C-alpha cells in the first residue's frame, strides 16, 4: 500500500490485503461483485499478490483450497455479499475437515441494511458455523478506529488459519458507499501515524510476527509409551493421509527402523512407487480374505496421519481391536469412528518418528510377518493377470494404467467414489512415487476440477487426475480455471454414464428405483466440453488406447481430457470376479 488510497474503504482494504501478504498469503481467488470492490482493487493493486478471477464462488473457493493444499500456505478468497458467500460453504467444510488453511474474505452490506429487506443482504455473520476456525466482522471503515486494528485482524486470521488446528477463517467486511476508488480528498498521514513504522518498513515485515511451534511428547510419557511398544510382537503401522514429503520421509524411516508391516493409504505417499520391504501395498484387497484377517490380527496398532480410504481396514480394526491402538496426528481432533483408539498423541509427525526411531526398539515376530509379505506379492501377480487379460476396459485397469505410466514430474489427484478406492485397492507398485492429493475431508464430489487446477497452480508442475463423470459434470465450469494454469493437467475420466459406485451397494438389487434414482444415467460425453474450454481431447475405448492417449498427453504437455467409456454392469462384474480371485490367491499364499 502507498498511503495515498483515494478513500477510507480503499485504505482499510489495502491495509488488510498488505498485512495478509506480509503474513505469507499471496494467492487470492476473486469472484467479481460490486460490494467487494475495495477488496478486489486492493488485491489487484498489490504487486506481490497472485490473483485468479473466477466467476463461480464455489469453484473459486475450491481453487484456493487446491493452492493451499499444494503449498501448505493459506490462500484467500474475495467475494461480494449475499449468496456469493454461501457458495463458499462446501470448500469451507472440506478445508475444516482436512485441515487446509483457507481465508474467506467476504464483503457485506452496512449494519443499517441488514435484516431490512435490502437487496443482496443476508445474515453473513456465522454463516460457516463451527467449520470456521475463527471469524470476525469488520465494521464499516472509519478514521475513528486505529488502523492497527485492521492489521492485527489480518495477522490473527492468517495465524488461526495455519493452526495449530489449520482450517478456514472468515473475515466479513462491511462497506458503505462509495465502493469504487472515488477520491474523497482526505489526507492519511495523521491517521496512519500509529502504523508508520510498519508502513515504511523496506523489508515489509508483518505487523504481528507469527511463530510456529512444534508439538512433542511429554518426557514422562515417553518411557511408558516406549515400554508398551517394545512388548508388541505383531504390531501394525497404519499410515493415513500425510501432509507433505517431509512427513512421508519421516514415516518411511520409522517403518524401516521398526520392521512392522506397513498398511499405506493411497494418500500417504508410501503406496505408489517402489514398494519397501514389509509394506503391504495391497492390504485393502487382502482384507477381502477372512483367513488373511485372522493371520493379520495385531497386538498393537500405531496409526499415523489422517484417516484411511479403506472401509475394510476400518472394519478389520474394529473386529480385531488390539490392546494398544495409538493414534498419532498433528491435531487433537477425534478421528476414531469405531471408538477403538486406546491412546492419542497430538504431536508433530516428523518429531514423533524421530523419537520412535531412536527411542523404541521393536522385535516383530518374523514367522508372523513373512507370510503376509508373501500374500501381498501373490496379489500383485493376480492384479497383473487381470490387467493383461481384461476383455473390456474397466476402472481397475484405468487405475493401474495411470499408476504405471504417470511421469515422475506429475502429482496425482484422485476423485472420490470409485477412482480413489480403485487406486487404493488395485494400483500396482513400481511406477513413479507420485504425490497423491484428494479431497477426503468430507469426501464430496463437488469442486474436484477447481481443486485440481489449484493444485497445479500451487505446485507449478503437472498434475494427472482420475475423476468420475458425475464429478466432472458437477464442476464443469471450473475447466475455465485451466486457461491460466501454465503446467499441464491430464484428466482421465471414466464415463460410466452415472453413479457407478451405486452398483456395488444393496440398492442395486431394487431395479425399479435403482436406475432412475441412484445410477442416474446422463447420456453425456465430454468432447464438446473439452473443446469449449480449450482442452485437448482423446477417447480411449480399450486398455491399449488408454495407455496410448495417456502417453501422448504426458509427452505433449497440453491440458488434456481423456474420456474412457465404461459399461457399469460389466465393470461391477469385473470387480467381483477379481475380488474372488484375490481371496483365492491370498488363502493359497497362507
Coordinates of C-alpha atoms in Angstrom, one line a residue:
X1 CA 0.0 0.0 0.0
X2 CA 1.1 3.6 -0.6
X3 CA -0.9 5.6 2.0
X4 CA -2.4 7.5 -1.0
X5 CA -5.5 5.5 -1.3
X6 CA -8.5 7.5 -2.5
X7 CA -10.9 6.9 0.3
X8 CA -11.3 5.1 3.7
X9 CA -12.8 2.0 2.2
X10 CA -9.8 1.6 -0.2
X11 CA -7.4 2.4 2.7
X12 CA -8.8 -0.3 5.0
X13 CA -8.9 -2.9 2.2
X14 CA -5.3 -2.0 1.3
X15 CA -4.2 -2.4 4.9
X16 CA -5.9 -5.8 5.2
X17 CA -4.5 -7.2 2.0
X18 CA -1.0 -5.9 2.6
X19 CA -0.8 -7.5 6.1
X20 CA -2.1 -10.8 4.7
X21 CA 0.6 -10.6 2.1
X22 CA 3.3 -9.9 4.7
X23 CA 1.9 -13.0 6.6
X24 CA 2.7 -15.1 3.5
X25 CA -0.8 -15.1 2.0
X26 CA -0.2 -14.2 -1.7
X27 CA -2.8 -16.2 -3.6
X28 CA -6.2 -14.5 -4.0
X29 CA -9.1 -16.1 -5.8
X30 CA -11.5 -13.4 -6.7
X31 CA -15.1 -13.6 -7.9
X32 CA -16.5 -10.3 -9.4
X33 CA -19.0 -8.3 -7.4
X34 CA -19.9 -4.7 -6.5
X35 CA -19.8 -4.7 -2.7
X36 CA -16.3 -6.3 -2.7
X37 CA -14.9 -3.6 -5.0
X38 CA -12.5 -2.1 -2.3
X39 CA -11.1 -5.6 -1.6
X40 CA -10.7 -6.6 -5.2
X41 CA -9.0 -3.3 -6.1
X42 CA -6.6 -3.7 -3.2
X43 CA -5.6 -7.2 -4.1
X44 CA -5.2 -6.3 -7.8
X45 CA -3.0 -3.3 -7.0
X46 CA -0.7 -5.1 -4.6
X47 CA 2.3 -6.1 -6.6
X48 CA 3.0 -9.2 -4.5
X49 CA -0.3 -10.9 -4.9
X50 CA -1.2 -13.6 -7.4
X51 CA -4.8 -13.0 -8.3
X52 CA -7.1 -15.5 -10.1
X53 CA -10.5 -14.4 -11.2
X54 CA -13.3 -17.0 -11.4
X55 CA -17.0 -16.2 -11.9
X56 CA -18.2 -19.1 -9.7
X57 CA -17.6 -18.5 -5.9
X58 CA -17.8 -22.3 -5.2
X59 CA -15.2 -23.0 -7.8
X60 CA -13.0 -20.1 -6.7
X61 CA -13.0 -21.4 -3.1
X62 CA -12.1 -24.9 -4.1
X63 CA -9.4 -23.5 -6.3
X64 CA -7.9 -21.6 -3.4
X65 CA -8.2 -24.9 -1.4
X66 CA -6.2 -26.7 -4.0
X67 CA -3.5 -24.0 -4.0
X68 CA -3.3 -24.2 -0.2
X69 CA -3.1 -28.0 -0.3
X70 CA -0.2 -27.8 -2.7
X71 CA 1.8 -25.0 -0.9
X72 CA 0.9 -25.6 2.7
X73 CA 0.2 -21.8 3.0
X74 CA -3.2 -20.1 3.4
X75 CA -4.9 -19.0 0.2
X76 CA -7.6 -16.3 0.2
X77 CA -10.9 -15.8 -1.5
X78 CA -12.7 -12.5 -2.1
X79 CA -16.4 -12.2 -2.9
X80 CA -19.3 -9.9 -2.8
X81 CA -22.3 -10.1 -0.4
X82 CA -25.4 -12.3 -0.5
X83 CA -25.5 -15.9 -1.8
X84 CA -22.0 -15.4 -3.2
X85 CA -20.8 -16.0 0.4
X86 CA -23.0 -19.1 0.8
X87 CA -21.2 -20.7 -2.2
X88 CA -18.0 -20.8 -0.2
X89 CA -19.5 -23.3 2.3
X90 CA -18.6 -26.6 0.6
X91 CA -15.0 -25.6 0.3
X92 CA -15.0 -24.3 3.9
X93 CA -16.3 -27.7 5.1
X94 CA -13.6 -29.6 3.1
X95 CA -10.9 -27.2 4.4
X96 CA -12.1 -27.7 8.0
X97 CA -12.3 -31.5 7.7
X98 CA -8.9 -31.9 6.1
X99 CA -7.0 -29.1 7.9
X100 CA -6.3 -26.9 4.9
X101 CA -5.6 -23.2 5.7
X102 CA -8.1 -21.0 3.9
X103 CA -9.1 -17.3 4.3
X104 CA -12.6 -16.3 3.2
X105 CA -12.9 -12.5 2.8
X106 CA -16.5 -11.6 2.2
X107 CA -17.9 -8.1 1.5
X108 CA -21.1 -7.2 3.4
X109 CA -23.8 -4.5 3.5
X110 CA -23.5 -2.0 6.3
X111 CA -25.5 -2.8 9.5
X112 CA -28.3 -0.4 8.7
X113 CA -29.2 -2.6 5.7
X114 CA -29.1 -6.0 7.4
X115 CA -32.4 -7.6 8.1
X116 CA -34.3 -4.8 6.4
X117 CA -35.1 -6.5 3.1
X118 CA -32.3 -4.6 1.3
X119 CA -31.1 -6.1 -1.9
X120 CA -28.4 -8.8 -1.8
X121 CA -28.3 -8.6 2.0
X122 CA -28.3 -11.8 4.0
X123 CA -27.1 -12.7 7.5
X124 CA -23.4 -13.4 6.8
X125 CA -22.0 -13.4 10.3
X126 CA -21.6 -17.0 11.4
X127 CA -22.6 -18.4 8.0
X128 CA -19.9 -21.0 8.2
X129 CA -20.9 -22.2 11.6
X130 CA -18.5 -24.4 13.5
X131 CA -16.5 -25.1 10.4
X132 CA -14.7 -21.7 10.7
X133 CA -11.7 -21.9 13.0
X134 CA -12.2 -18.2 13.6
X135 CA -14.4 -15.4 12.3
X136 CA -14.8 -11.7 12.7
X137 CA -16.9 -8.9 11.1
X138 CA -15.0 -5.7 10.5
X139 CA -17.1 -2.6 11.0
X140 CA -17.6 -0.1 8.2
X141 CA -14.2 1.7 7.7
X142 CA -13.8 4.8 9.7
X143 CA -10.9 7.0 10.9
X144 CA -12.3 6.7 14.4
X145 CA -10.7 3.3 14.7
X146 CA -6.9 2.8 14.9
X147 CA -5.6 1.3 11.6
X148 CA -3.5 -1.2 13.7
X149 CA -6.9 -2.9 14.4
X150 CA -7.1 -3.9 10.7
X151 CA -3.5 -5.1 10.6
X152 CA -3.8 -7.3 13.8
X153 CA -7.1 -8.7 12.4
X154 CA -5.3 -9.8 9.2
X155 CA -2.4 -11.2 11.2
X156 CA -4.7 -13.2 13.6
X157 CA -6.7 -14.5 10.7
X158 CA -3.6 -15.9 9.0
X159 CA -2.3 -17.4 12.2
X160 CA -5.6 -19.1 13.0
X161 CA -5.9 -20.5 9.5
X162 CA -2.5 -22.1 9.9
X163 CA -3.2 -23.8 13.2
X164 CA -2.4 -25.5 15.5
X165 CA -5.7 -26.8 14.0
X166 CA -5.5 -25.5 10.5
X167 CA -8.6 -24.7 8.5
X168 CA -10.8 -21.9 7.2
X169 CA -11.3 -18.5 8.8
X170 CA -13.8 -15.9 7.8
X171 CA -13.3 -12.1 7.6
X172 CA -16.6 -10.4 6.9
X173 CA -16.1 -6.8 5.8
X174 CA -18.9 -4.2 5.9
X175 CA -18.7 -1.3 3.5
X176 CA -20.8 1.8 2.8
X177 CA -20.6 3.7 -0.4
X178 CA -18.5 4.8 -2.2
X179 CA -17.3 1.3 -3.2
X180 CA -15.3 2.4 -6.3
X181 CA -11.9 4.2 -5.7
X182 CA -13.5 7.6 -5.8
X183 CA -11.2 10.2 -4.3
X184 CA -12.5 11.7 -1.0
X185 CA -9.7 14.2 -0.7
X186 CA -8.7 13.1 2.8
X187 CA -5.0 13.1 3.8
X188 CA -4.0 9.9 5.7
X189 CA -0.7 10.9 7.3
X190 CA -2.1 11.6 10.7
X191 CA -4.4 8.7 10.7
X192 CA -1.7 6.2 9.7
X193 CA 0.9 7.5 12.2
X194 CA 0.3 4.6 14.7
X195 CA 1.5 2.2 11.9
X196 CA 4.1 4.4 10.3
X197 CA 6.9 2.1 11.2
X198 CA 5.1 -0.8 9.5
X199 CA 4.2 1.3 6.5
X200 CA 7.8 2.4 5.9
X201 CA 9.5 -0.9 6.6
X202 CA 11.5 -1.7 3.5
X203 CA 11.6 -5.4 4.4
X204 CA 7.8 -5.4 4.6
X205 CA 7.8 -7.4 7.8
X206 CA 4.4 -8.3 9.2
X207 CA 2.9 -6.1 11.9
X208 CA 2.4 -9.1 14.2
X209 CA 5.1 -11.7 13.6
X210 CA 4.0 -15.3 13.6
X211 CA 5.9 -18.0 15.5
X212 CA 5.1 -21.6 14.7
X213 CA 5.7 -24.2 17.4
X214 CA 6.2 -28.0 17.1
X215 CA 4.3 -30.3 19.4
X216 CA 6.3 -33.1 21.2
X217 CA 5.7 -36.0 23.5
X218 CA 5.8 -35.1 27.2
X219 CA 9.0 -36.6 28.8
X220 CA 7.2 -38.5 31.5
X221 CA 5.1 -40.2 28.8
X222 CA 8.0 -41.3 26.5
X223 CA 9.2 -44.0 28.8
X224 CA 5.8 -45.5 29.4
X225 CA 4.9 -45.5 25.7
X226 CA 8.2 -46.9 24.6
X227 CA 7.8 -49.8 27.1
X228 CA 4.3 -50.7 25.6
X229 CA 5.6 -50.5 22.1
X230 CA 8.6 -52.8 22.8
X231 CA 6.3 -55.5 24.0
X232 CA 4.4 -55.7 20.7
X233 CA 5.3 -58.7 18.5
X234 CA 2.6 -58.3 15.9
X235 CA 2.5 -54.5 15.5
X236 CA 0.9 -52.8 12.5
X237 CA 1.9 -49.4 11.2
X238 CA -1.2 -47.9 9.6
X239 CA -0.3 -44.8 7.6
X240 CA -3.2 -42.4 6.6
X241 CA -3.0 -39.2 4.6
X242 CA 0.2 -37.3 5.2
X243 CA 0.6 -33.6 4.6
X244 CA 3.8 -33.3 2.7
X245 CA 7.0 -35.1 1.6
X246 CA 8.7 -34.4 5.0
X247 CA 6.1 -36.3 6.8
X248 CA 6.2 -39.2 4.3
X249 CA 10.0 -39.4 4.5
X250 CA 9.9 -39.5 8.3
X251 CA 7.3 -42.2 8.4
X252 CA 9.3 -44.2 5.8
X253 CA 12.3 -44.0 8.1
X254 CA 10.3 -45.2 11.0
X255 CA 8.9 -48.2 9.0
X256 CA 12.4 -49.3 8.1
X257 CA 13.6 -49.0 11.7
X258 CA 10.7 -50.9 13.3
X259 CA 10.2 -53.6 10.7
X260 CA 6.5 -53.7 11.3
X261 CA 4.1 -54.4 8.4
X262 CA 3.0 -51.1 6.9
X263 CA -0.5 -50.5 5.6
X264 CA -0.2 -47.4 3.5
X265 CA -3.2 -45.4 2.4
X266 CA -3.1 -44.1 -1.2
X267 CA -2.7 -40.5 0.1
X268 CA 0.2 -41.4 2.4
X269 CA 3.0 -41.1 -0.2
X270 CA 4.0 -44.6 0.6
X271 CA 1.6 -46.6 -1.6
X272 CA 2.8 -45.8 -5.1
X273 CA 6.4 -46.2 -6.4
X274 CA 8.8 -49.0 -5.4
X275 CA 7.3 -50.9 -2.5
X276 CA 9.6 -51.1 0.6
X277 CA 10.1 -54.4 2.3
X278 CA 7.3 -55.1 4.8
X279 CA 4.9 -52.7 3.0
X280 CA 1.6 -54.5 2.3
X281 CA 0.6 -52.3 -0.7
X282 CA -2.5 -54.4 -1.4
X283 CA -3.7 -54.7 2.1
X284 CA -7.2 -53.5 1.2
X285 CA -7.6 -56.3 -1.4
X286 CA -6.1 -58.8 1.0
X287 CA -8.6 -57.9 3.7
X288 CA -11.3 -59.5 1.4
X289 CA -10.0 -62.8 2.8
X290 CA -11.3 -63.7 6.3
X291 CA -8.3 -66.1 6.7
X292 CA -5.9 -63.2 5.9
X293 CA -7.7 -61.1 8.5
X294 CA -7.2 -63.7 11.1
X295 CA -3.5 -64.0 10.3
X296 CA -3.0 -60.3 10.3
X297 CA -4.7 -59.8 13.7
X298 CA -2.3 -57.4 15.6
X299 CA -1.4 -56.9 19.3
X300 CA -0.7 -53.2 18.6
X301 CA -1.6 -50.6 16.0
X302 CA 0.1 -47.3 15.5
X303 CA -1.9 -45.2 13.2
X304 CA -0.1 -42.1 11.9
X305 CA -1.7 -39.3 9.9
X306 CA -5.2 -38.9 8.6
X307 CA -8.0 -41.5 8.1
X308 CA -7.6 -44.2 5.5
X309 CA -9.7 -44.6 2.4
X310 CA -10.2 -48.4 3.0
X311 CA -13.5 -49.2 4.6
X312 CA -12.3 -52.8 5.0
X313 CA -9.4 -51.7 7.1
X314 CA -11.7 -49.7 9.4
X315 CA -13.9 -52.8 9.9
X316 CA -10.9 -55.0 10.4
X317 CA -9.5 -52.8 13.2
X318 CA -13.0 -52.8 14.7
X319 CA -13.3 -56.6 14.7
X320 CA -9.7 -57.2 15.8
X321 CA -9.3 -54.3 18.2
X322 CA -5.7 -54.6 19.7
X323 CA -5.0 -53.8 23.4
X324 CA -2.9 -50.8 22.1
X325 CA -4.3 -48.6 19.4
X326 CA -2.2 -45.5 19.2
X327 CA -3.4 -42.6 17.1
X328 CA -0.7 -40.1 16.1
X329 CA -1.6 -36.8 14.4
X330 CA -0.6 -33.2 14.4
X331 CA -4.1 -32.1 15.7
X332 CA -6.3 -33.2 18.6
X333 CA -9.4 -33.9 16.6
X334 CA -11.3 -37.1 17.2
X335 CA -10.6 -39.4 14.3
X336 CA -11.9 -42.7 15.7
X337 CA -15.2 -43.6 14.0
X338 CA -15.3 -47.1 15.6
X339 CA -14.2 -46.0 19.0
X340 CA -11.2 -48.3 19.3
X341 CA -8.3 -45.8 19.9
X342 CA -6.7 -46.5 23.3
X343 CA -4.2 -43.7 23.3
X344 CA -4.0 -40.5 21.3
X345 CA -0.9 -38.3 20.8
X346 CA -1.1 -34.8 19.4
X347 CA 2.4 -34.3 18.0
X348 CA 4.4 -33.1 15.0
X349 CA 4.7 -36.3 12.9
X350 CA 8.4 -35.9 12.0
X351 CA 9.2 -35.3 15.6
X352 CA 7.3 -38.4 16.7
X353 CA 9.0 -40.5 14.1
X354 CA 12.5 -39.2 15.2
X355 CA 11.7 -40.1 18.8
X356 CA 10.3 -43.5 17.8
X357 CA 13.3 -44.4 15.6
X358 CA 15.8 -43.6 18.4
X359 CA 13.8 -44.4 21.5
X360 CA 11.8 -47.6 20.7
X361 CA 13.4 -50.9 19.8
X362 CA 10.9 -53.3 18.3
X363 CA 11.1 -57.1 17.9
X364 CA 8.4 -58.2 15.4
X365 CA 7.5 -61.8 15.0
X366 CA 9.2 -62.9 11.7
X367 CA 7.1 -66.0 11.5
X368 CA 4.1 -63.7 11.5
X369 CA 5.4 -61.2 9.1
X370 CA 6.8 -63.3 6.2
X371 CA 3.5 -65.0 5.1
X372 CA 1.9 -61.5 5.0
X373 CA 4.5 -60.3 2.5
X374 CA 4.1 -63.5 0.5
X375 CA 0.4 -63.0 0.3
X376 CA 0.9 -59.4 -0.8
X377 CA 3.3 -60.5 -3.6
X378 CA 0.7 -63.1 -4.7
X379 CA -2.0 -60.4 -5.0
X380 CA 0.4 -58.3 -7.1
X381 CA 0.7 -61.1 -9.6
X382 CA -3.1 -61.6 -9.6
X383 CA -3.7 -58.0 -10.5
X384 CA -1.1 -58.1 -13.2
X385 CA -3.0 -61.1 -14.8
X386 CA -6.3 -59.1 -14.6
X387 CA -4.8 -56.1 -16.3
X388 CA -3.2 -58.3 -19.1
X389 CA -6.4 -60.3 -19.8
X390 CA -9.3 -58.0 -19.1
X391 CA -11.7 -58.3 -22.0
X392 CA -13.1 -54.8 -21.5
X393 CA -11.8 -51.5 -20.2
X394 CA -12.8 -51.3 -16.5
X395 CA -11.9 -48.9 -13.7
X396 CA -9.3 -51.3 -12.2
X397 CA -7.4 -51.2 -15.5
X398 CA -7.7 -47.4 -15.6
X399 CA -6.2 -47.1 -12.1
X400 CA -3.4 -49.5 -12.9
X401 CA -2.6 -47.8 -16.2
X402 CA -2.3 -44.3 -14.7
X403 CA -0.2 -45.6 -11.7
X404 CA 2.1 -47.4 -14.1
X405 CA 2.6 -44.6 -16.6
X406 CA 2.5 -41.4 -14.6
X407 CA 5.7 -39.4 -15.1
X408 CA 8.0 -38.6 -12.2
X409 CA 7.2 -34.9 -12.6
X410 CA 3.5 -35.4 -12.1
X411 CA 1.4 -35.2 -9.0
X412 CA -1.8 -37.2 -8.9
X413 CA -5.3 -36.2 -7.8
X414 CA -8.0 -38.8 -7.2
X415 CA -11.7 -38.2 -7.3
X416 CA -14.0 -39.6 -4.7
X417 CA -16.3 -42.6 -5.0
X418 CA -14.6 -45.2 -7.3
X419 CA -11.4 -43.6 -8.5
X420 CA -9.7 -43.3 -5.1
X421 CA -11.0 -46.6 -4.0
X422 CA -9.7 -48.4 -7.1
X423 CA -6.3 -46.8 -6.9
X424 CA -6.0 -47.6 -3.2
X425 CA -7.0 -51.3 -3.7
X426 CA -5.6 -52.2 -7.1
X427 CA -2.9 -49.9 -8.4
X428 CA 0.4 -51.6 -8.9
X429 CA 3.7 -50.6 -7.4
X430 CA 6.8 -50.0 -9.5
X431 CA 5.7 -46.8 -11.2
X432 CA 6.6 -43.2 -10.1
X433 CA 6.2 -42.4 -6.4
X434 CA 3.6 -39.7 -7.3
X435 CA 2.4 -37.4 -4.5
X436 CA -1.3 -38.1 -4.2
X437 CA -4.0 -35.5 -3.4
X438 CA -7.7 -35.9 -2.7
X439 CA -10.5 -34.0 -1.1
X440 CA -11.1 -36.6 1.6
X441 CA -12.1 -34.3 4.4
X442 CA -15.8 -34.5 3.6
X443 CA -15.3 -36.9 0.6
X444 CA -17.6 -34.9 -1.7
X445 CA -17.6 -34.9 -5.5
X446 CA -18.1 -31.1 -5.6
X447 CA -15.2 -28.8 -6.5
X448 CA -12.8 -31.5 -7.8
X449 CA -11.9 -29.8 -11.0
X450 CA -11.3 -26.5 -9.3
X451 CA -9.2 -28.2 -6.7
X452 CA -7.1 -29.9 -9.4
X453 CA -6.4 -26.6 -11.2
X454 CA -5.5 -25.1 -7.8
X455 CA -3.0 -27.9 -7.0
X456 CA -1.4 -27.5 -10.4
X457 CA -1.1 -23.7 -9.9
X458 CA 0.2 -24.1 -6.4
X459 CA 2.8 -26.8 -7.2
X460 CA 3.9 -25.3 -10.5
X461 CA 4.2 -28.7 -12.0
X462 CA 1.9 -31.1 -14.0
X463 CA -1.0 -32.9 -12.4
X464 CA -2.7 -36.1 -13.6
X465 CA -6.1 -36.8 -12.3
X466 CA -8.6 -39.7 -12.3
X467 CA -12.1 -38.3 -11.7
X468 CA -15.5 -39.7 -12.4
X469 CA -18.1 -38.4 -14.9
X470 CA -20.5 -37.1 -12.3
X471 CA -17.7 -35.2 -10.5
X472 CA -16.8 -33.6 -13.9
X473 CA -20.4 -32.6 -14.6
X474 CA -20.8 -31.3 -11.1
X475 CA -17.9 -28.8 -11.5
X476 CA -17.7 -28.4 -15.3
X477 CA -17.3 -24.6 -15.3
X478 CA -14.1 -25.0 -13.3
X479 CA -12.4 -26.1 -16.5
X480 CA -12.2 -22.4 -17.2
X481 CA -9.6 -22.1 -14.5
X482 CA -7.1 -24.1 -16.5
X483 CA -6.7 -21.4 -19.1
X484 CA -4.3 -19.5 -16.9
X485 CA -2.5 -22.6 -15.4
X486 CA 0.8 -23.0 -17.2
X487 CA 1.6 -26.6 -16.1
X488 CA -0.3 -29.3 -17.9
X489 CA -3.3 -31.1 -16.3
X490 CA -4.4 -34.5 -17.6
X491 CA -7.9 -35.5 -16.7
X492 CA -8.7 -39.2 -17.1
X493 CA -12.4 -39.5 -16.9
X494 CA -14.0 -43.0 -16.6
X495 CA -17.5 -42.3 -18.0
X496 CA -19.9 -45.0 -16.8
X497 CA -23.0 -42.9 -17.6
X498 CA -23.9 -42.3 -13.9
X499 CA -23.0 -43.1 -10.4
X500 CA -21.1 -46.3 -10.8
X501 CA -20.4 -46.8 -7.1
X502 CA -24.1 -47.4 -6.5
X503 CA -23.8 -50.6 -8.5
X504 CA -21.9 -52.1 -5.6
X505 CA -24.5 -51.2 -3.0
X506 CA -27.6 -53.2 -1.9
X507 CA -29.9 -50.7 -3.6
X508 CA -28.7 -52.1 -7.0
X509 CA -30.9 -55.1 -6.5
X510 CA -34.0 -52.9 -6.4
X511 CA -34.3 -52.4 -10.2
X512 CA -37.5 -50.3 -10.1
X513 CA -35.8 -47.4 -8.4
X514 CA -32.1 -48.1 -8.9
X515 CA -31.5 -46.8 -12.5
X516 CA -33.5 -43.5 -12.4
X517 CA -32.9 -42.5 -8.8
X518 CA -29.4 -43.8 -8.0
X519 CA -27.5 -44.6 -11.1
X520 CA -29.0 -41.5 -12.8
X521 CA -27.7 -42.0 -16.3
X522 CA -27.0 -38.7 -18.1
X523 CA -26.1 -39.8 -21.6
X524 CA -23.4 -37.1 -22.0
X525 CA -19.9 -37.2 -23.4
X526 CA -17.1 -34.7 -22.9
X527 CA -15.6 -34.0 -26.3
X528 CA -17.5 -30.8 -26.8
X529 CA -16.9 -29.6 -23.2
X530 CA -13.2 -30.1 -23.7
X531 CA -13.3 -28.1 -26.9
X532 CA -15.3 -25.3 -25.3
X533 CA -12.7 -24.8 -22.6
X534 CA -9.7 -25.2 -24.8
X535 CA -8.6 -28.7 -23.7
X536 CA -7.1 -31.4 -25.9
X537 CA -9.4 -34.4 -26.1
X538 CA -8.8 -38.2 -26.6
X539 CA -11.2 -41.1 -26.3
X540 CA -10.0 -44.4 -25.0
X541 CA -12.1 -47.4 -25.8
X542 CA -9.7 -50.1 -24.5
X543 CA -6.6 -50.5 -22.4
X544 CA -4.2 -50.1 -25.3
X545 CA -5.8 -46.8 -26.5
X546 CA -5.9 -45.5 -22.9
X547 CA -2.2 -46.1 -22.5
X548 CA -1.5 -44.5 -25.8
X549 CA -3.7 -41.5 -25.1
X550 CA -2.1 -41.0 -21.7
X551 CA 1.5 -41.3 -23.0
X552 CA 0.6 -38.8 -25.8
X553 CA -0.9 -36.3 -23.3
X554 CA 2.1 -36.6 -20.9
X555 CA 4.5 -36.1 -23.8
X556 CA 2.8 -33.1 -25.5
X557 CA 2.3 -31.1 -22.2
X558 CA -1.2 -29.9 -23.0
X559 CA -4.3 -29.7 -20.8
X560 CA -6.0 -32.9 -21.9
X561 CA -9.2 -34.7 -21.1
X562 CA -9.1 -38.5 -21.8
X563 CA -12.6 -40.0 -21.8
X564 CA -12.8 -43.7 -21.1
X565 CA -16.3 -45.1 -21.6
X566 CA -17.1 -47.8 -19.1
X567 CA -20.1 -50.2 -19.1
X568 CA -21.4 -50.1 -15.5
X569 CA -22.7 -53.6 -15.2
X570 CA -19.6 -55.1 -16.8
X571 CA -17.4 -53.0 -14.5
X572 CA -19.2 -54.3 -11.4
X573 CA -18.8 -57.9 -12.6
X574 CA -15.1 -57.4 -13.3
X575 CA -14.6 -56.1 -9.7
X576 CA -16.4 -59.0 -8.2
X577 CA -14.7 -61.7 -10.3
X578 CA -11.3 -60.1 -9.4
X579 CA -12.2 -60.0 -5.7
X580 CA -12.9 -63.7 -5.8
X581 CA -9.5 -64.4 -7.5
X582 CA -7.8 -62.2 -4.8
X583 CA -9.4 -64.2 -2.0
X584 CA -8.3 -67.5 -3.6
X585 CA -4.7 -66.2 -4.1
X586 CA -4.5 -64.8 -0.6
X587 CA -5.6 -68.0 1.0
X588 CA -3.3 -70.1 -1.2
X589 CA -0.4 -68.0 -0.1
X590 CA -1.2 -68.5 3.6

